[in-house]
Short mmCIF file of C-alpha atoms and ligand atoms in Angstrom, two decimals:
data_model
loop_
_atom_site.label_atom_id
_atom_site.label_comp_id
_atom_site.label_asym_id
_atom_site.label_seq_id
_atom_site.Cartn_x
_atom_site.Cartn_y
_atom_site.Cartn_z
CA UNK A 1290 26.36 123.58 44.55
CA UNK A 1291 27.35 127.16 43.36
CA UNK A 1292 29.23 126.78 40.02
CA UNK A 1293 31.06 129.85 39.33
CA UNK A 1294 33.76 131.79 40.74
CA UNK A 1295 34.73 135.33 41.20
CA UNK A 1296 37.70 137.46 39.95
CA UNK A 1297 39.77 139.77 42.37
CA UNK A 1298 42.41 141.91 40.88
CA UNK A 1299 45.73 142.12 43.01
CA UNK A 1300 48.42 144.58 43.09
CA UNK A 1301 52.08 143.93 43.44
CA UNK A 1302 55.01 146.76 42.81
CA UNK A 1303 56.43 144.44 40.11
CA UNK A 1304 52.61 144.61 38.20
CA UNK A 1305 53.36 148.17 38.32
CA UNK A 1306 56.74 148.19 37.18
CA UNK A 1307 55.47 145.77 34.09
CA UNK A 1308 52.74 147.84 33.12
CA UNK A 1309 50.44 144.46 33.83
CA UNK A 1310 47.07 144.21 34.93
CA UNK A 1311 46.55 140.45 37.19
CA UNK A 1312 43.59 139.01 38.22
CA UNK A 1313 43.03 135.71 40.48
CA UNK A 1314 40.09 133.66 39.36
CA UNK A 1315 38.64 132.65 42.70
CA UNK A 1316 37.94 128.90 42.37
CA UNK A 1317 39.20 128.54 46.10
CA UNK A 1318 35.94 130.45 46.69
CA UNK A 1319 33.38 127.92 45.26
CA UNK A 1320 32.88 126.01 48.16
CA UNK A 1321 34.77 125.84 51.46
CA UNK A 1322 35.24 121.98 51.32
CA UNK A 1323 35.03 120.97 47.55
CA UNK A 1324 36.94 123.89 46.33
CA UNK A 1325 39.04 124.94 43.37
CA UNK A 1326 39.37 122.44 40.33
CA UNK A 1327 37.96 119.77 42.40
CA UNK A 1328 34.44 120.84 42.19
CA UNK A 1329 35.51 121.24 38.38
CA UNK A 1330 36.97 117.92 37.93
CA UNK A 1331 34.52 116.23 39.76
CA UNK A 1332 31.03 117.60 38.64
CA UNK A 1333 30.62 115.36 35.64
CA UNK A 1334 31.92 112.04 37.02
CA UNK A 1335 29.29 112.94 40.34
CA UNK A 1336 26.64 113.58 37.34
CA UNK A 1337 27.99 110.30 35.60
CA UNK A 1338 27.96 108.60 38.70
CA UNK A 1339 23.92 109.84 39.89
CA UNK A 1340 22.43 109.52 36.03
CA UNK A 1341 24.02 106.19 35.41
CA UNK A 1342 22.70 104.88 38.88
CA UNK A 1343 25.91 103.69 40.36
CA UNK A 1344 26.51 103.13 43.95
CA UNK A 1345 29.79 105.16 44.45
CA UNK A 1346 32.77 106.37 43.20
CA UNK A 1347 36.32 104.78 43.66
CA UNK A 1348 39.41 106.99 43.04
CA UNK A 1349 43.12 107.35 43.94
CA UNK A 1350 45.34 109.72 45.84
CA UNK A 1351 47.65 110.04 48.44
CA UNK A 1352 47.29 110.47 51.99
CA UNK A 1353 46.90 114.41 51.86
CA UNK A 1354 45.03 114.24 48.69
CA UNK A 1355 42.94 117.19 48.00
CA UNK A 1356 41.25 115.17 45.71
CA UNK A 1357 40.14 112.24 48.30
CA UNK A 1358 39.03 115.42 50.64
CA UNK A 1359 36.81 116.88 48.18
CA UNK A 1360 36.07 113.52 46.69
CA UNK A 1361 34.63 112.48 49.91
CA UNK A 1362 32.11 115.04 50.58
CA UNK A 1363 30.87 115.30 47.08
CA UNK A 1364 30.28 111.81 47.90
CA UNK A 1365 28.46 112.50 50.82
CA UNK A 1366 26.42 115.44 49.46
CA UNK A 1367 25.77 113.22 46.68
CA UNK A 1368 24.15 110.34 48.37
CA UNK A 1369 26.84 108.07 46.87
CA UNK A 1370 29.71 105.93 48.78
CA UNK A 1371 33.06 106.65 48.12
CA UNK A 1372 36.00 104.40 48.12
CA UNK A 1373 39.54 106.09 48.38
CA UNK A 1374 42.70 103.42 47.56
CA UNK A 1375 45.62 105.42 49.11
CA UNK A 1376 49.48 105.19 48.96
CA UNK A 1377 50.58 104.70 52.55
CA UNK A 1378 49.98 103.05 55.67
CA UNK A 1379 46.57 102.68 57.62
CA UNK A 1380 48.29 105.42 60.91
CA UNK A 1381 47.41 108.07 58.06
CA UNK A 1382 43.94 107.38 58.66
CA UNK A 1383 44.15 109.85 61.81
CA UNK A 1384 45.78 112.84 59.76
CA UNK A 1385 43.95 116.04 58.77
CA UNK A 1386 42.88 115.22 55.15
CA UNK A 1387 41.84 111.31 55.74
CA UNK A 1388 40.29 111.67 58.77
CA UNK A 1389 37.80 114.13 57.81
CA UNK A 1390 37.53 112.07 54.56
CA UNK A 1391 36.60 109.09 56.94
CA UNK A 1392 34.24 110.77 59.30
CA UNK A 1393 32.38 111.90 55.73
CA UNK A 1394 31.85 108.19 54.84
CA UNK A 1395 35.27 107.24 52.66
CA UNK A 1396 36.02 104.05 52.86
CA UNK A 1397 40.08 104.50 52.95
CA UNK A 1398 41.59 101.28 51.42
CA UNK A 1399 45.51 101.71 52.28
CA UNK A 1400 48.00 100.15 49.80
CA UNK A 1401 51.26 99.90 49.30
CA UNK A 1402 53.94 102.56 46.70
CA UNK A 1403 54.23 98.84 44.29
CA UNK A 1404 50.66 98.38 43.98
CA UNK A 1405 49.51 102.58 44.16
CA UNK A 1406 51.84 101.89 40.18
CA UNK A 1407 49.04 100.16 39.16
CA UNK A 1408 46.34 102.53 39.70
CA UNK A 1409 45.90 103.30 36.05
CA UNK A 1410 46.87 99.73 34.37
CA UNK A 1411 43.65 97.72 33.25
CA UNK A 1412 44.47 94.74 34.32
CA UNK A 1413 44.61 96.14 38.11
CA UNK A 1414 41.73 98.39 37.28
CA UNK A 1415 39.33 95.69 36.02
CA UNK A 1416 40.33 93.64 39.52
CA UNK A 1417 39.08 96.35 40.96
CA UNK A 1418 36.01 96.78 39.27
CA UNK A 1419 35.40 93.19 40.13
CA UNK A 1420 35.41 94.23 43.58
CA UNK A 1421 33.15 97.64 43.20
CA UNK A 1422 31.14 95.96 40.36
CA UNK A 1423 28.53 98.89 40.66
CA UNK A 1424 31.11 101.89 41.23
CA UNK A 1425 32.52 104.55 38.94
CA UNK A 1426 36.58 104.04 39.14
CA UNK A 1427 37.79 107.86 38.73
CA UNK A 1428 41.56 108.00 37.91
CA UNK A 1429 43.84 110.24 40.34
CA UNK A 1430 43.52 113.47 40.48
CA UNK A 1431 39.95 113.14 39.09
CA UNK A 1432 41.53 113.49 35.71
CA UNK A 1433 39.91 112.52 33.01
CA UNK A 1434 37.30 113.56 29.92
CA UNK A 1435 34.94 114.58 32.29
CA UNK A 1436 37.40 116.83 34.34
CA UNK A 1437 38.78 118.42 31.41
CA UNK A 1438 34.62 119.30 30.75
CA UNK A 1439 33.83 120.65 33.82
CA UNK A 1440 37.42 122.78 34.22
CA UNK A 1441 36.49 124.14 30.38
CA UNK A 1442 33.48 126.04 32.43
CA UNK A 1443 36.46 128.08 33.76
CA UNK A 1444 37.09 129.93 30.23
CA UNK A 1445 33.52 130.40 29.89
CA UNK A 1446 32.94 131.82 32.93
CA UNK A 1447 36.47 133.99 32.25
CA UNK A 1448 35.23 134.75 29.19
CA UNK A 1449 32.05 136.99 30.53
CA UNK A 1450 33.79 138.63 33.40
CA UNK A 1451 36.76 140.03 31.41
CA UNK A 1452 39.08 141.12 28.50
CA UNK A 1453 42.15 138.94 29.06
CA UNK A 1454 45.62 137.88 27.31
CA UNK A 1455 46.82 135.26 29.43
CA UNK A 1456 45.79 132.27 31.74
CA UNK A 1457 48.30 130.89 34.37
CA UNK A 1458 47.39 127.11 36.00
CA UNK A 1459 49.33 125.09 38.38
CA UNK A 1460 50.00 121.49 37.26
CA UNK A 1461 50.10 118.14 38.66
CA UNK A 1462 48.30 115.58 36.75
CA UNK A 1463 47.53 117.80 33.61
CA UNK A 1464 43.93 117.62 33.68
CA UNK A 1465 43.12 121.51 34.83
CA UNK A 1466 45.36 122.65 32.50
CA UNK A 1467 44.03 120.60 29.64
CA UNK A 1468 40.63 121.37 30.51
CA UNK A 1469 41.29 124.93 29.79
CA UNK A 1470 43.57 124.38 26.87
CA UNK A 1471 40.29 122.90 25.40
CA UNK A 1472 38.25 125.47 25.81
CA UNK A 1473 40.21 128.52 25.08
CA UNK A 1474 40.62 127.11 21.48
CA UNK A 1475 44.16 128.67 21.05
CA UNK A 1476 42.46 132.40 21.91
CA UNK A 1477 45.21 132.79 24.41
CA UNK A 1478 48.53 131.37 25.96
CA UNK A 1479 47.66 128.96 28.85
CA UNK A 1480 51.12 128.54 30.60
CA UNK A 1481 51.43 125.94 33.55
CA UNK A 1482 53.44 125.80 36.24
CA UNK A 1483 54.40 122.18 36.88
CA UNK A 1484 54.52 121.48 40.42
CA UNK A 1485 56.82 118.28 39.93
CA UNK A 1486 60.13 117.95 39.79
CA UNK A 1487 61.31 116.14 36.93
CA UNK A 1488 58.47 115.48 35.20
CA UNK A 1489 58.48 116.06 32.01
CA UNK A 1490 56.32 113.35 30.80
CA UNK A 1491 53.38 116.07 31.52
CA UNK A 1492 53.92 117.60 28.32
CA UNK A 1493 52.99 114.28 26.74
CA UNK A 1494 49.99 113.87 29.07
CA UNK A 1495 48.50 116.91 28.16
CA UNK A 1496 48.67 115.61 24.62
CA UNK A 1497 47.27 112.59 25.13
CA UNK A 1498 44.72 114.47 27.25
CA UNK A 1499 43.92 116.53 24.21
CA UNK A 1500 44.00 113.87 21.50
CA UNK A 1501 40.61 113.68 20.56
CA UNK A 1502 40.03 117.55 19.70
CA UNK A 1503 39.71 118.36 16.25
CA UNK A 1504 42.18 121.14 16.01
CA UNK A 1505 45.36 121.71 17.18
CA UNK A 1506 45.87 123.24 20.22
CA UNK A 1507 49.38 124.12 20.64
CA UNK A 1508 48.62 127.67 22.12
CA UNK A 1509 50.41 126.05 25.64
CA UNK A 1510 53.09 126.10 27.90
CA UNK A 1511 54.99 123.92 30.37
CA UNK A 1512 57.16 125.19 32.58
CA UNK A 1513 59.23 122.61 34.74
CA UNK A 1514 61.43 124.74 37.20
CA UNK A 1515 59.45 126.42 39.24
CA UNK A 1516 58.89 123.10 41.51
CA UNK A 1517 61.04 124.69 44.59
CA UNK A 1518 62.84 121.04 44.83
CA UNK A 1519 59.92 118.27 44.16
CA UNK A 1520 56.11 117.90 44.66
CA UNK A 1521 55.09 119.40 48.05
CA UNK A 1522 58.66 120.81 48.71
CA UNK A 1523 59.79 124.41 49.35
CA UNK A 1524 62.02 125.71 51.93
CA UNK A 1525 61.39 127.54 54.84
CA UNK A 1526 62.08 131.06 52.70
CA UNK A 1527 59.38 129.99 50.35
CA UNK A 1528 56.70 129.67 53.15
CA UNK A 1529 57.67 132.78 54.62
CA UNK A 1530 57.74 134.95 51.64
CA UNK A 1531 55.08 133.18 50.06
CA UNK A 1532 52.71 134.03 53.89
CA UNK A 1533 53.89 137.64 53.08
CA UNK A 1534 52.57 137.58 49.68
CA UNK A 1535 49.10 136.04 50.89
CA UNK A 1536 49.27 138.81 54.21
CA UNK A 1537 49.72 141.96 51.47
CA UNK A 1538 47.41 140.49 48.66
CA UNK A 1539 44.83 138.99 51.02
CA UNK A 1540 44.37 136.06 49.24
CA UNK A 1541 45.94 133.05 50.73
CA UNK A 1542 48.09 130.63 47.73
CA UNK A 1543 48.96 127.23 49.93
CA UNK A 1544 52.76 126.11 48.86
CA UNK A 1545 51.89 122.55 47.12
CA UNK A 1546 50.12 124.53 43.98
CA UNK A 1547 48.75 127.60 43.96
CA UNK A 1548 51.78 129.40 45.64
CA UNK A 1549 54.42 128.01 43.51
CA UNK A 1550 52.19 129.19 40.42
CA UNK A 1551 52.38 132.45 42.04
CA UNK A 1552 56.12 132.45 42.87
CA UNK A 1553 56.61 131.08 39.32
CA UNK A 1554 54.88 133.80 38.31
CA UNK A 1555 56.26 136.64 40.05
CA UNK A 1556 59.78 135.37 38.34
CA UNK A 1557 58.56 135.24 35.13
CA UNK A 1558 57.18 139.16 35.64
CA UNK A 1559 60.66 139.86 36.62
CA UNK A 1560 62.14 138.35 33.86
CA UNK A 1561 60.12 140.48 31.56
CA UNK A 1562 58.06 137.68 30.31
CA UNK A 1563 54.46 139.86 29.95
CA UNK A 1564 55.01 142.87 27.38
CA UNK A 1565 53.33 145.93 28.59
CA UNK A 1566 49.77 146.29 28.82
CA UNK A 1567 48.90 142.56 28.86
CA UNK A 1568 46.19 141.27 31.70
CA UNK A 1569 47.06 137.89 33.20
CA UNK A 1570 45.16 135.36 35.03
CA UNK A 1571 45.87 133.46 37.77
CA UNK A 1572 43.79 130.50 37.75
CA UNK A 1573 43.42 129.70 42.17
CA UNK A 1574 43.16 125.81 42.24
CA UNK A 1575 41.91 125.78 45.76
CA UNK A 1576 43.23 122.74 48.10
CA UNK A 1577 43.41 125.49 51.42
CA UNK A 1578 43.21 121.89 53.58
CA UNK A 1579 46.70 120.71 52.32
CA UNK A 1580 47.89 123.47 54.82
CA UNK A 1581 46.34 122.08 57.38
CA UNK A 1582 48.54 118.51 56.76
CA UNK A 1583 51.44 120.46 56.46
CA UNK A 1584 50.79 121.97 59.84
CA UNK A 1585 50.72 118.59 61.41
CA UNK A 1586 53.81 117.71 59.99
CA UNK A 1587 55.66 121.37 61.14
CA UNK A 1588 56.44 121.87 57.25
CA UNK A 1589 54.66 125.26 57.65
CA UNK A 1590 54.99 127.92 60.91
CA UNK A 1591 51.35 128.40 62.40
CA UNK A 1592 51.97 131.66 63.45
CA UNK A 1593 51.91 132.67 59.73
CA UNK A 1594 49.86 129.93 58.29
CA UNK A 1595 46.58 129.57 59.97
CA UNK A 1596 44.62 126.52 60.43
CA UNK A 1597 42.41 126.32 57.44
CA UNK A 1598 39.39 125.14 59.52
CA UNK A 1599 36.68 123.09 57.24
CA UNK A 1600 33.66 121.36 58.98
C1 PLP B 161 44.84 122.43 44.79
C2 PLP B 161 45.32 121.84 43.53
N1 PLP B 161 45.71 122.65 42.55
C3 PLP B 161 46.18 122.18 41.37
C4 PLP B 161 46.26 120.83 41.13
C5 PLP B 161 46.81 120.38 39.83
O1 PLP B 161 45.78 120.07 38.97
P1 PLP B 161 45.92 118.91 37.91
O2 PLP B 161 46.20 117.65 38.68
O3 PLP B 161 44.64 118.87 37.21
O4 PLP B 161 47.07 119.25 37.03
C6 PLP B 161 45.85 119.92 42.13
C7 PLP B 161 45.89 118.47 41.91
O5 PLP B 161 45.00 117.91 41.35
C8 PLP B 161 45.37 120.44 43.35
O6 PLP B 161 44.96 119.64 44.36
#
């Protein structure tokens, strides 16, 4: 498995107009299936998983989870089973994300929104352990300890390829961001866009995610409105500006995370956020197949959104 990613700088008038320099670290580009801060999140709890000789690895997600997509593969490439307990009803077995999952060897356990609340209580979790006595139960998202290892590789890998001021993540469950806050030691701001509406419990979770490092790490920011209406939601302008954006910067952002970082961070540029001279980093998360779910479901235009083909 390669483990490092590329930088690409991009231009946009407003960079100009700022007197900012912005780079995208390329984690999309790490592998075409396992991309982004999957293969981050995940390479510790595979190693866990191999070293401590269990059979497989159970996790959590919804029924266009990137994470069950990459989980599944690593799985496969990994020589362990995988066991994915999703929110929703079995007919999502045939959509995009699950059933390439599926035809990689998931075992897709389907469960209703009541019982997906229980995914991280221990009573539930220790059921379910019962069940996959010799498994490793990864939490959703692949976040935990081990993520927030494997996504601290980003800063040293950031650290060697250039001179920077600031780090930019999307966030959903807090563990990229964390990972990096980690790492960086308070060197630099690490601001996250929160991809959620309304949830503003992710400041705690990123300090209880960070509660066992000696120092203080308070070098961080949230910032809650640049959800474009609620997880997965943007309108039809979004999409289209955001496909212009990818066209003219050749990179291509997908609009569940990596696009509304970007669009949160084109409005913060405009705002005047970045003082002159500063470089920023754009930290690409990866996830390319969500697009291909949100074809299905006509949320995005195929004429401007290609298929993001993955074998
Ligand atoms: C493509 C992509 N980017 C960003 C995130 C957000 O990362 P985290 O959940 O670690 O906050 C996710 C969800 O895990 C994701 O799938």
């Amino acid at each position: 498995m390669p483990n490092s990613s590329p930088i690409t700088a991009i231009q946009h008038p407003i960079f100009a107009h700022a007197k900012i320099k912005v780079y995208v670290k390329r984690d999309d580009l790490i592998h075409p299936i396992i991309s982004g801060n999957k293969w981050r999140k995940l390479k510790y709890n595979i190693a866990l998983a191999k070293a401590s000789g269990k059979t497989g690895i159970v996790s959590f997600g919804g029924a266009y989870s990137n994470h069950i997509h990459a989980l599944s593969y690593a799985c496969k490439l990994n020589q362990l089973n995988a066991v994915g307990i999703i929110r929703g009803e079995p007919h999502y077995l045939s959509n995009a994300t699950l059933s390439q999952a599926s035809s990689w060897g998931m075992d897709c356990q389907f469960v209703d929104r009541l019982t997906y609340k229980h995914r991280n209580q221990a009573d539930y979790l220790a059921q379910l352990q019962k069940k996959y006595a010799n498994y490793l139960i990864v939490p959703e998202g692949g976040t935990n300890q081990l993520a927030l290892k494997g996504v601290a590789e980003v800063i040293t890998e950031l650290d060697q390829q250039l001179d920077y001021d600031t780090i930019i993540t999307p966030v959903g469950s807090a563990g990229t961001i964390s990972g990096l806050i980690s790492a960086d030691d308070n060197r630099h701001p690490i601001l996250g866009i929160n991809v959620l509406k309304g949830a503003h419990y992710l400041k705690e979770e990123i300090e209880h995610l960070l509660s066992n490092q000696t120092q203080n790490l308070n070098n961080w920011q949230l910032f809650n409105d640049f959800h474009l209406g609620g997880y997965a939601k943007f309108s039809n302008d979004d999409a289209n500006t955001l496909a212009k954006i990818n066209q003219q910067m050749g990179i291509t952002f997908e609009p569940v995370y990596s696009g509304k970082m970007m669009l949160g961070f084109l409005t913060l540029v405009e705002q005047g956020y970045f003082e002159a001279g500063q470089t920023v980093v754009l930290l690409h998360t990866g996830g390319l197949q969500g697009i291909n779910g949100l074809l299905e479901r006509k949320k995005l235009a195929s004429d401007q959104w290609p298929w993001q083909l993955v074998q």
